[in-house]
Amino acid sequence: MNTKQPKEKMKHYKICHDVLVMSSTSLLAVIFFSIGYFVQRYELTKLILDDRLEMRQFTPHYKWWQNTSDVLVTCKMYVFSVTNAERWMQGLDEKLNFEEIGPIVYRETLEHHNVVFHTKNSTISYNSKRQLHFMADHNEIGILNRTITIPNTAVLAMAAKLQDSNSFIKWAFRAILSSSNDEVFVNTTIYNYLWNQTSPIIKSAKKIVPFMVPLENIGTLNTIYNDYDDRVNVRYGAQHGDEQFFMINSYRNRQTVPGYIPENGDCFASIVNSSEGALYQQNLDENSVIVYWRKTLCRAVPLYFKKKVHRGPILGYEYILPDHSYDRLANLSEDCYKGQNSFLEDGMTDMSKCYNDFPIAATSPHYFARNISMAKKISGMHPDHDKHYSYTIAEPILGIPIDQRARTQSNLVIPHLTGFPADIQKFSEMILPMFWIEYISHRNFDFPDLCCISFSLNT
């Protein structure tokens, strides 16, 4: 009898059995390793985020927020100078031409001070103070001394404000204007335009009708930064969770944009659930909406997810400001930014409440993405998507902004004018570009804790 064949079969079965056991063991090892890895990673992520929610003062999270020295915020100003003032006034040129000059570059510093924790409702109150510092090595030599020609903002703004006034008030305005010898165009330096702009009519009006002249110095940057130390209240802690982390409850002890007082009949221009841009909510995703509040813009605006990008070693989510952000709402009664006297066009958002009721409106730079009819009487605008759209790129897990560009243009809006001198009425139904401003925020990628934590959470 041949016993060799059964022995070979037994050997074959044993080999198969061993291979099956080894394969099963390896597969189980991979499965358990993977489970352990993902559980450990999830627990690590949750531990970091839960700890960050509490914003304890000895933690890196709190120090990053209070000390923003690792974040470079650059403020670039672009001003507009009229090149054909005389020809336009004489009727030789149909359109008033503006030339862009800049950038004039400053560094903006942000300080959070007078911090108070309110443990009962899990909120933090603090002062947010912003200042500008001229960056000489980033600017053209002598740029602040360069002379520009601008429409006389004081004269035209006063006329626009007084359009609906009675004939006696307009007569008084004409008398003040005549005694001041102000012209409708002014030659001035860029420095004066930004920091020390005044006018004879302002000084005269201050003596006669002081209620009409809240500020004598209407330099653009002086107006913005003269009082830029504001009390803010935000949410923190597990009580509010990731989605409401560091969202604003109140600004200057109110829930509305400064200047909007609903109890006095103003629209409820809410800033609740917005962010000042230093921190955003945690665990951002493609459905998240970032609501960005900037005092310069005089409103909070929503930004929506566009794409995933990399900045250095960090994965970021890019959220953009849509082209329609400054359009009119279908229900005008709910539109807080339609303008004080007449409805502004699509692409324009009222800023007058933040700037002493002067008829100022924000648009995208060079009126990018919108065809504004009031701009048809001017030339020199060159809209460009890449240069003029606004966005923020945030690390999605921690919600820390790593690259931001906020761009907006300020314009003087002139309604149809009657009862004023002919040289003033020539500006009827025009939008006059004053300047546009670009805030660029970059976080230092060499900051080791941010890179290491972000890398560990995204791998």
One Martini backbone bead per residue (centre of mass of N, CA, C, O) as a GRO file, in nm:
protein
  459
    1MET     BB    1   0.097   0.036   0.022
    2ASN     BB    2   0.057   0.386  -0.042
    3THR     BB    3   0.174   0.647   0.196
    4LYS     BB    4   0.270   0.911   0.049
    5GLN     BB    5   0.013   1.068  -0.032
    6PRO     BB    6  -0.111   1.135   0.248
    7LYS     BB    7   0.137   1.291   0.352
    8GLU     BB    8   0.129   1.514   0.136
    9LYS     BB    9  -0.151   1.616   0.208
   10MET     BB   10  -0.090   1.696   0.499
   11LYS     BB   11   0.126   1.898   0.427
   12HIS     BB   12  -0.051   2.081   0.252
   13TYR     BB   13  -0.261   2.152   0.471
   14LYS     BB   14  -0.060   2.281   0.670
   15ILE     BB   15   0.030   2.508   0.489
   16CYS     BB   16  -0.246   2.634   0.445
   17HIS     BB   17  -0.304   2.681   0.743
   18ASP     BB   18  -0.063   2.871   0.800
   19VAL     BB   19  -0.134   3.081   0.589
   20LEU     BB   20  -0.414   3.150   0.700
   21VAL     BB   21  -0.323   3.236   0.980
   22MET     BB   22  -0.128   3.461   0.892
   23SER     BB   23  -0.334   3.627   0.729
   24SER     BB   24  -0.535   3.671   0.955
   25THR     BB   25  -0.341   3.802   1.152
   26SER     BB   26  -0.257   4.040   0.969
   27LEU     BB   27  -0.537   4.154   0.923
   28LEU     BB   28  -0.602   4.203   1.221
   29ALA     BB   29  -0.364   4.388   1.275
   30VAL     BB   30  -0.447   4.608   1.075
   31ILE     BB   31  -0.725   4.663   1.193
   32PHE     BB   32  -0.635   4.730   1.488
   33PHE     BB   33  -0.437   4.952   1.411
   34SER     BB   34  -0.637   5.134   1.268
   35ILE     BB   35  -0.827   5.169   1.502
   36GLY     BB   36  -0.616   5.279   1.701
   37TYR     BB   37  -0.527   5.520   1.533
   38PHE     BB   38  -0.807   5.662   1.500
   39VAL     BB   39  -0.870   5.680   1.797
   40GLN     BB   40  -0.620   5.837   1.879
   41ARG     BB   41  -0.661   6.073   1.684
   42TYR     BB   42  -0.940   6.157   1.778
   43GLU     BB   43  -0.862   6.206   2.073
   44LEU     BB   44  -0.649   6.419   2.015
   45THR     BB   45  -0.826   6.618   1.869
   46LYS     BB   46  -1.039   6.651   2.091
   47LEU     BB   47  -0.846   6.745   2.311
   48ILE     BB   48  -0.747   7.003   2.171
   49LEU     BB   49  -1.026   7.137   2.114
   50ASP     BB   50  -1.140   7.132   2.403
   51ASP     BB   51  -0.909   7.302   2.522
   52ARG     BB   52  -0.942   7.554   2.335
   53LEU     BB   53  -1.229   7.640   2.421
   54GLU     BB   54  -1.128   7.754   2.714
   55MET     BB   55  -0.893   7.964   2.708
   56ARG     BB   56  -0.647   7.937   2.874
   57GLN     BB   57  -0.394   8.159   2.977
   58PHE     BB   58  -0.147   7.925   2.957
   59THR     BB   59  -0.201   7.872   2.667
   60PRO     BB   60  -0.126   7.886   2.335
   61HIS     BB   61  -0.403   7.977   2.230
   62TYR     BB   62  -0.416   8.241   2.393
   63LYS     BB   63  -0.141   8.364   2.302
   64TRP     BB   64  -0.202   8.386   2.001
   65TRP     BB   65  -0.436   8.588   2.040
   66GLN     BB   66  -0.301   8.814   2.215
   67ASN     BB   67  -0.035   8.752   2.040
   68THR     BB   68   0.017   8.883   1.697
   69SER     BB   69   0.330   8.878   1.597
   70ASP     BB   70   0.303   8.626   1.386
   71VAL     BB   71   0.122   8.841   1.237
   72LEU     BB   72   0.101   8.981   0.914
   73VAL     BB   73  -0.042   9.308   0.871
   74THR     BB   74  -0.129   9.461   0.569
   75CYS     BB   75  -0.171   9.801   0.460
   76LYS     BB   76  -0.316   9.901   0.149
   77MET     BB   77  -0.310  10.208  -0.027
   78TYR     BB   78  -0.540  10.349  -0.275
   79VAL     BB   79  -0.540  10.632  -0.464
   80PHE     BB   80  -0.717  10.912  -0.620
   81SER     BB   81  -0.644  11.105  -0.919
   82VAL     BB   82  -0.711  11.382  -1.095
   83THR     BB   83  -0.638  11.465  -1.455
   84ASN     BB   84  -0.918  11.658  -1.566
   85ALA     BB   85  -1.056  11.899  -1.415
   86GLU     BB   86  -1.070  12.143  -1.613
   87ARG     BB   87  -1.195  12.002  -1.862
   88TRP     BB   88  -1.451  11.908  -1.715
   89MET     BB   89  -1.556  12.186  -1.618
   90GLN     BB   90  -1.557  12.295  -1.932
   91GLY     BB   91  -1.666  12.039  -2.116
   92LEU     BB   92  -1.433  11.877  -2.280
   93ASP     BB   93  -1.495  11.640  -2.085
   94GLU     BB   94  -1.715  11.387  -2.011
   95LYS     BB   95  -1.504  11.254  -1.816
   96LEU     BB   96  -1.381  11.171  -1.507
   97ASN     BB   97  -1.041  11.119  -1.431
   98PHE     BB   98  -0.875  10.840  -1.273
   99GLU     BB   99  -0.578  10.779  -1.076
  100GLU     BB  100  -0.387  10.534  -0.956
  101ILE     BB  101  -0.218  10.533  -0.628
  102GLY     BB  102   0.019  10.282  -0.551
  103PRO     BB  103   0.110  10.172  -0.267
  104ILE     BB  104   0.044  10.243   0.076
  105VAL     BB  105   0.239  10.112   0.343
  106TYR     BB  106   0.122   9.923   0.625
  107ARG     BB  107   0.119   9.824   0.959
  108GLU     BB  108  -0.097   9.618   1.146
  109THR     BB  109  -0.194   9.627   1.480
  110LEU     BB  110  -0.305   9.385   1.732
  111GLU     BB  111  -0.482   9.436   2.044
  112HIS     BB  112  -0.549   9.246   2.342
  113HIS     BB  113  -0.732   9.389   2.613
  114ASN     BB  114  -0.900   9.377   2.896
  115VAL     BB  115  -0.952   9.084   3.003
  116VAL     BB  116  -1.275   8.907   3.052
  117PHE     BB  117  -1.422   8.646   3.231
  118HIS     BB  118  -1.751   8.482   3.184
  119THR     BB  119  -1.854   8.196   3.332
  120LYS     BB  120  -2.169   8.190   3.332
  121ASN     BB  121  -2.179   8.247   2.989
  122SER     BB  122  -1.921   8.195   2.828
  123THR     BB  123  -1.743   8.476   2.809
  124ILE     BB  124  -1.553   8.740   2.640
  125SER     BB  125  -1.393   9.043   2.729
  126TYR     BB  126  -1.252   9.304   2.511
  127ASN     BB  127  -0.996   9.490   2.364
  128SER     BB  128  -0.971   9.626   2.028
  129LYS     BB  129  -0.655   9.728   1.890
  130ARG     BB  130  -0.570   9.948   1.617
  131GLN     BB  131  -0.266  10.007   1.420
  132LEU     BB  132  -0.041  10.217   1.235
  133HIS     BB  133   0.271  10.151   1.035
  134PHE     BB  134   0.512  10.274   0.859
  135MET     BB  135   0.677  10.120   0.564
  136ALA     BB  136   0.952  10.233   0.425
  137ASP     BB  137   1.066   9.962   0.271
  138HIS     BB  138   0.762   9.946   0.103
  139ASN     BB  139   0.816  10.233  -0.024
  140GLU     BB  140   0.814  10.496  -0.201
  141ILE     BB  141   1.004  10.755  -0.224
  142GLY     BB  142   0.801  11.022  -0.122
  143ILE     BB  143   0.489  10.947  -0.140
  144LEU     BB  144   0.360  11.142   0.083
  145ASN     BB  145   0.450  11.411  -0.099
  146ARG     BB  146   0.257  11.365  -0.308
  147THR     BB  147   0.055  11.512  -0.548
  148ILE     BB  148  -0.302  11.556  -0.550
  149THR     BB  149  -0.627  11.536  -0.711
  150ILE     BB  150  -0.939  11.626  -0.553
  151PRO     BB  151  -1.229  11.615  -0.446
  152ASN     BB  152  -1.424  11.805  -0.231
  153THR     BB  153  -1.545  11.638   0.023
  154ALA     BB  154  -1.674  11.849   0.209
  155VAL     BB  155  -1.853  11.999   0.006
  156LEU     BB  156  -2.003  11.753  -0.127
  157ALA     BB  157  -2.111  11.621   0.132
  158MET     BB  158  -2.281  11.858   0.231
  159ALA     BB  159  -2.462  11.880  -0.016
  160ALA     BB  160  -2.577  11.593   0.000
  161LYS     BB  161  -2.700  11.625   0.289
  162LEU     BB  162  -2.878  11.902   0.192
  163GLN     BB  163  -3.078  11.836  -0.040
  164ASP     BB  164  -3.352  11.803   0.158
  165SER     BB  165  -3.344  12.084   0.226
  166ASN     BB  166  -3.415  12.392   0.263
  167SER     BB  167  -3.355  12.702   0.125
  168PHE     BB  168  -3.220  12.830   0.373
  169ILE     BB  169  -2.996  12.621   0.417
  170LYS     BB  170  -2.871  12.654   0.135
  171TRP     BB  171  -2.804  12.949   0.167
  172ALA     BB  172  -2.610  12.916   0.404
  173PHE     BB  173  -2.411  12.736   0.253
  174ARG     BB  174  -2.338  12.942   0.032
  175ALA     BB  175  -2.223  13.150   0.228
  176ILE     BB  176  -1.999  12.978   0.350
  177LEU     BB  177  -1.861  12.908   0.083
  178SER     BB  178  -1.793  13.199  -0.004
  179SER     BB  179  -1.615  13.269   0.254
  180SER     BB  180  -1.403  13.021   0.210
  181ASN     BB  181  -1.306  12.967  -0.096
  182ASP     BB  182  -1.389  12.705  -0.201
  183GLU     BB  183  -1.325  12.427  -0.398
  184VAL     BB  184  -1.398  12.132  -0.588
  185PHE     BB  185  -1.085  12.127  -0.600
  186VAL     BB  186  -0.783  11.960  -0.465
  187ASN     BB  187  -0.453  12.018  -0.358
  188THR     BB  188  -0.256  11.745  -0.224
  189THR     BB  189  -0.121  11.534  -0.013
  190ILE     BB  190  -0.116  11.215   0.081
  191TYR     BB  191  -0.083  11.264   0.379
  192ASN     BB  192  -0.320  11.460   0.416
  193TYR     BB  193  -0.539  11.274   0.304
  194LEU     BB  194  -0.491  11.053   0.534
  195TRP     BB  195  -0.422  11.257   0.816
  196ASN     BB  196  -0.475  11.599   0.725
  197GLN     BB  197  -0.779  11.675   0.641
  198THR     BB  198  -0.906  11.987   0.533
  199SER     BB  199  -1.125  12.289   0.544
  200PRO     BB  200  -1.261  12.595   0.535
  201ILE     BB  201  -1.563  12.501   0.562
  202ILE     BB  202  -1.525  12.352   0.826
  203LYS     BB  203  -1.438  12.590   1.003
  204SER     BB  204  -1.687  12.764   0.949
  205ALA     BB  205  -1.911  12.557   1.029
  206LYS     BB  206  -1.816  12.509   1.322
  207LYS     BB  207  -1.911  12.798   1.418
  208ILE     BB  208  -2.219  12.786   1.311
  209VAL     BB  209  -2.263  12.444   1.258
  210PRO     BB  210  -2.146  12.204   1.460
  211PHE     BB  211  -2.344  11.955   1.400
  212MET     BB  212  -2.211  11.920   1.097
  213VAL     BB  213  -1.906  11.896   1.253
  214PRO     BB  214  -1.753  11.634   1.408
  215LEU     BB  215  -1.499  11.678   1.206
  216GLU     BB  216  -1.203  11.839   1.100
  217ASN     BB  217  -1.050  11.568   1.046
  218ILE     BB  218  -1.079  11.385   0.717
  219GLY     BB  219  -0.879  11.183   0.713
  220THR     BB  220  -0.902  10.866   0.629
  221LEU     BB  221  -0.718  10.725   0.851
  222ASN     BB  222  -0.801  10.903   1.085
  223THR     BB  223  -1.101  10.819   1.085
  224ILE     BB  224  -1.055  10.511   1.130
  225TYR     BB  225  -0.812  10.530   1.378
  226ASN     BB  226  -0.898  10.734   1.604
  227ASP     BB  227  -1.126  10.497   1.719
  228TYR     BB  228  -0.961  10.180   1.762
  229ASP     BB  229  -1.109  10.097   2.064
  230ASP     BB  230  -1.291   9.803   2.127
  231ARG     BB  231  -1.562   9.644   2.266
  232VAL     BB  232  -1.572   9.285   2.314
  233ASN     BB  233  -1.800   8.995   2.278
  234VAL     BB  234  -1.741   8.642   2.329
  235ARG     BB  235  -1.739   8.304   2.272
  236TYR     BB  236  -1.685   8.012   2.488
  237GLY     BB  237  -1.670   7.686   2.519
  238ALA     BB  238  -1.867   7.402   2.557
  239GLN     BB  239  -2.145   7.547   2.560
  240HIS     BB  240  -2.093   7.640   2.239
  241GLY     BB  241  -1.872   7.518   2.083
  242ASP     BB  242  -1.734   7.509   1.772
  243GLU     BB  243  -1.943   7.690   1.598
  244GLN     BB  244  -1.920   7.944   1.834
  245PHE     BB  245  -1.633   8.010   1.835
  246PHE     BB  246  -1.566   8.344   1.877
  247MET     BB  247  -1.831   8.476   1.861
  248ILE     BB  248  -2.018   8.755   1.843
  249ASN     BB  249  -2.229   8.941   2.067
  250SER     BB  250  -2.066   9.223   2.098
  251TYR     BB  251  -2.027   9.585   2.009
  252ARG     BB  252  -2.012   9.826   2.210
  253ASN     BB  253  -2.263   9.690   2.369
  254ARG     BB  254  -2.375   9.578   2.089
  255GLN     BB  255  -2.556   9.401   1.812
  256THR     BB  256  -2.467   9.640   1.632
  257VAL     BB  257  -2.367   9.853   1.426
  258PRO     BB  258  -2.219  10.130   1.448
  259GLY     BB  259  -2.504  10.368   1.440
  260TYR     BB  260  -2.715  10.144   1.495
  261ILE     BB  261  -3.049  10.231   1.633
  262PRO     BB  262  -3.340  10.073   1.669
  263GLU     BB  263  -3.488  10.259   1.889
  264ASN     BB  264  -3.455  10.500   1.651
  265GLY     BB  265  -3.530  10.330   1.365
  266ASP     BB  266  -3.318  10.145   1.289
  267CYS     BB  267  -3.170   9.906   1.154
  268PHE     BB  268  -3.083   9.560   1.215
  269ALA     BB  269  -2.733   9.549   1.216
  270SER     BB  270  -2.591   9.267   1.256
  271ILE     BB  271  -2.297   9.101   1.447
  272VAL     BB  272  -2.389   8.839   1.516
  273ASN     BB  273  -2.171   8.568   1.453
  274SER     BB  274  -1.913   8.706   1.414
  275SER     BB  275  -1.575   8.806   1.304
  276GLU     BB  276  -1.257   8.977   1.335
  277GLY     BB  277  -1.026   8.751   1.213
  278ALA     BB  278  -0.846   8.593   1.433
  279LEU     BB  279  -1.094   8.388   1.472
  280TYR     BB  280  -1.252   8.079   1.415
  281GLN     BB  281  -1.426   7.824   1.384
  282GLN     BB  282  -1.436   7.499   1.437
  283ASN     BB  283  -1.456   7.260   1.211
  284LEU     BB  284  -1.438   7.316   0.917
  285ASP     BB  285  -1.628   7.321   0.610
  286GLU     BB  286  -1.799   7.330   0.303
  287ASN     BB  287  -2.065   7.451   0.477
  288SER     BB  288  -1.934   7.680   0.588
  289VAL     BB  289  -1.972   8.012   0.741
  290ILE     BB  290  -1.802   8.314   0.721
  291VAL     BB  291  -1.823   8.595   0.944
  292TYR     BB  292  -1.707   8.919   0.863
  293TRP     BB  293  -1.570   9.178   1.068
  294ARG     BB  294  -1.541   9.530   0.964
  295LYS     BB  295  -1.525   9.856   1.045
  296THR     BB  296  -1.445   9.981   0.771
  297LEU     BB  297  -1.714   9.857   0.625
  298CYS     BB  298  -1.980   9.858   0.815
  299ARG     BB  299  -1.987   9.528   0.824
  300ALA     BB  300  -2.109   9.207   0.780
  301VAL     BB  301  -1.971   8.919   0.598
  302PRO     BB  302  -2.008   8.646   0.393
  303LEU     BB  303  -1.823   8.339   0.355
  304TYR     BB  304  -1.744   8.092   0.102
  305PHE     BB  305  -1.670   7.802  -0.015
  306LYS     BB  306  -1.424   7.687  -0.273
  307LYS     BB  307  -1.133   7.559  -0.164
  308LYS     BB  308  -0.842   7.372  -0.153
  309VAL     BB  309  -0.531   7.458   0.012
  310HIS     BB  310  -0.184   7.555   0.025
  311ARG     BB  311   0.026   7.674   0.306
  312GLY     BB  312   0.275   7.535   0.291
  313PRO     BB  313   0.217   7.270   0.524
  314ILE     BB  314  -0.085   7.376   0.507
  315LEU     BB  315  -0.414   7.310   0.519
  316GLY     BB  316  -0.669   7.491   0.338
  317TYR     BB  317  -0.963   7.697   0.343
  318GLU     BB  318  -1.144   7.868   0.097
  319TYR     BB  319  -1.306   8.187   0.142
  320ILE     BB  320  -1.551   8.392  -0.021
  321LEU     BB  321  -1.661   8.689  -0.166
  322PRO     BB  322  -1.927   8.753  -0.323
  323ASP     BB  323  -2.043   8.951  -0.580
  324HIS     BB  324  -2.343   8.995  -0.427
  325SER     BB  325  -2.295   9.127  -0.137
  326TYR     BB  326  -2.391   9.446  -0.237
  327ASP     BB  327  -2.673   9.382  -0.287
  328ARG     BB  328  -2.996   9.393  -0.303
  329LEU     BB  329  -3.273   9.314  -0.145
  330ALA     BB  330  -3.584   9.204  -0.196
  331ASN     BB  331  -3.624   9.316   0.099
  332LEU     BB  332  -3.581   9.643   0.179
  333SER     BB  333  -3.660   9.642   0.488
  334GLU     BB  334  -3.390   9.440   0.539
  335ASP     BB  335  -3.198   9.664   0.418
  336CYS     BB  336  -2.927   9.824   0.581
  337TYR     BB  337  -2.755   9.911   0.284
  338LYS     BB  338  -2.934  10.118   0.083
  339GLY     BB  339  -2.953  10.387   0.224
  340GLN     BB  340  -3.082  10.695   0.338
  341ASN     BB  341  -3.244  10.818   0.080
  342SER     BB  342  -3.153  10.628  -0.151
  343PHE     BB  343  -3.116  10.366  -0.341
  344LEU     BB  344  -2.878  10.164  -0.397
  345GLU     BB  345  -2.695   9.985  -0.590
  346ASP     BB  346  -2.566   9.730  -0.708
  347GLY     BB  347  -2.253   9.707  -0.531
  348MET     BB  348  -2.366   9.881  -0.281
  349THR     BB  349  -2.266   9.999   0.055
  350ASP     BB  350  -2.351  10.146   0.333
  351MET     BB  351  -2.142  10.389   0.558
  352SER     BB  352  -2.264  10.640   0.713
  353LYS     BB  353  -2.299  10.543   1.013
  354CYS     BB  354  -1.971  10.530   1.057
  355TYR     BB  355  -1.948  10.847   0.905
  356ASN     BB  356  -2.136  11.087   1.006
  357ASP     BB  357  -2.346  11.068   0.752
  358PHE     BB  358  -2.184  11.034   0.520
  359PRO     BB  359  -2.197  10.973   0.163
  360ILE     BB  360  -2.094  10.651   0.192
  361ALA     BB  361  -1.965  10.383  -0.020
  362ALA     BB  362  -1.920  10.049  -0.080
  363THR     BB  363  -1.696   9.859  -0.288
  364SER     BB  364  -1.542   9.721  -0.513
  365PRO     BB  365  -1.267   9.745  -0.669
  366HIS     BB  366  -1.336   9.913  -0.954
  367TYR     BB  367  -1.620   9.773  -0.968
  368PHE     BB  368  -1.611   9.484  -0.941
  369ALA     BB  369  -1.876   9.284  -1.088
  370ARG     BB  370  -2.013   9.578  -1.147
  371ASN     BB  371  -2.268   9.790  -1.309
  372ILE     BB  372  -2.242  10.122  -1.238
  373SER     BB  373  -2.411  10.399  -1.339
  374MET     BB  374  -2.263  10.628  -1.164
  375ALA     BB  375  -1.977  10.548  -1.323
  376LYS     BB  376  -2.018  10.670  -1.624
  377LYS     BB  377  -1.873  10.966  -1.546
  378ILE     BB  378  -1.618  10.784  -1.531
  379SER     BB  379  -1.260  10.712  -1.534
  380GLY     BB  380  -0.995  10.454  -1.464
  381MET     BB  381  -1.115  10.177  -1.440
  382HIS     BB  382  -0.965   9.831  -1.350
  383PRO     BB  383  -1.096   9.549  -1.330
  384ASP     BB  384  -0.981   9.259  -1.116
  385HIS     BB  385  -1.005   8.966  -0.976
  386ASP     BB  386  -0.720   8.903  -0.844
  387LYS     BB  387  -0.697   9.206  -0.716
  388HIS     BB  388  -1.028   9.241  -0.591
  389TYR     BB  389  -1.080   9.001  -0.427
  390SER     BB  390  -1.210   8.823  -0.141
  391TYR     BB  391  -1.038   8.636   0.131
  392THR     BB  392  -1.005   8.323   0.322
  393ILE     BB  393  -0.756   8.119   0.489
  394ALA     BB  394  -0.815   7.821   0.676
  395GLU     BB  395  -0.766   7.617   0.929
  396PRO     BB  396  -1.015   7.384   0.980
  397ILE     BB  397  -0.983   7.275   1.273
  398LEU     BB  398  -0.897   7.553   1.430
  399GLY     BB  399  -0.964   7.831   1.267
  400ILE     BB  400  -0.698   7.954   1.148
  401PRO     BB  401  -0.575   8.216   0.994
  402ILE     BB  402  -0.324   8.224   0.710
  403ASP     BB  403  -0.490   8.382   0.470
  404GLN     BB  404  -0.571   8.730   0.389
  405ARG     BB  405  -0.811   8.933   0.178
  406ALA     BB  406  -0.926   9.265   0.222
  407ARG     BB  407  -1.140   9.439  -0.017
  408THR     BB  408  -1.207   9.798  -0.048
  409GLN     BB  409  -1.421  10.073  -0.154
  410SER     BB  410  -1.440  10.424  -0.126
  411ASN     BB  411  -1.734  10.641  -0.173
  412LEU     BB  412  -1.882  10.923  -0.312
  413VAL     BB  413  -2.230  11.003  -0.292
  414ILE     BB  414  -2.423  11.173  -0.543
  415PRO     BB  415  -2.698  11.323  -0.584
  416HIS     BB  416  -2.942  11.506  -0.687
  417LEU     BB  417  -2.884  11.852  -0.749
  418THR     BB  418  -3.024  12.147  -0.584
  419GLY     BB  419  -2.950  12.484  -0.501
  420PHE     BB  420  -2.661  12.505  -0.627
  421PRO     BB  421  -2.389  12.555  -0.755
  422ALA     BB  422  -2.282  12.459  -1.065
  423ASP     BB  423  -2.011  12.313  -0.978
  424ILE     BB  424  -2.169  12.116  -0.792
  425GLN     BB  425  -2.403  12.008  -0.983
  426LYS     BB  426  -2.205  11.850  -1.175
  427PHE     BB  427  -2.206  11.594  -0.954
  428SER     BB  428  -2.454  11.466  -1.021
  429GLU     BB  429  -2.500  11.140  -1.005
  430MET     BB  430  -2.230  11.040  -0.848
  431ILE     BB  431  -1.937  10.831  -0.818
  432LEU     BB  432  -1.653  10.881  -0.601
  433PRO     BB  433  -1.341  10.782  -0.580
  434MET     BB  434  -1.114  10.767  -0.307
  435PHE     BB  435  -1.044  10.459  -0.210
  436TRP     BB  436  -0.844  10.163  -0.159
  437ILE     BB  437  -0.832   9.865   0.052
  438GLU     BB  438  -0.572   9.632   0.179
  439TYR     BB  439  -0.584   9.335   0.368
  440ILE     BB  440  -0.295   9.148   0.477
  441SER     BB  441  -0.281   8.809   0.607
  442HIS     BB  442   0.000   8.648   0.774
  443ARG     BB  443   0.120   8.351   0.888
  444ASN     BB  444   0.375   8.204   1.055
  445PHE     BB  445   0.523   7.899   0.951
  446ASP     BB  446   0.753   7.891   1.187
  447PHE     BB  447   0.539   7.834   1.385
  448PRO     BB  448   0.557   7.538   1.545
  449ASP     BB  449   0.282   7.469   1.680
  450LEU     BB  450   0.097   7.504   1.435
  451CYS     BB  451   0.230   7.303   1.242
  452CYS     BB  452   0.221   7.050   1.422
  453ILE     BB  453  -0.082   7.041   1.482
  454SER     BB  454  -0.187   7.053   1.193
  455PHE     BB  455  -0.038   6.801   1.091
  456SER     BB  456  -0.158   6.594   1.297
  457LEU     BB  457  -0.468   6.655   1.211
  458ASN     BB  458  -0.408   6.604   0.873
  459THR     BB  459  -0.275   6.281   0.896
   0.00000   0.00000   0.00000
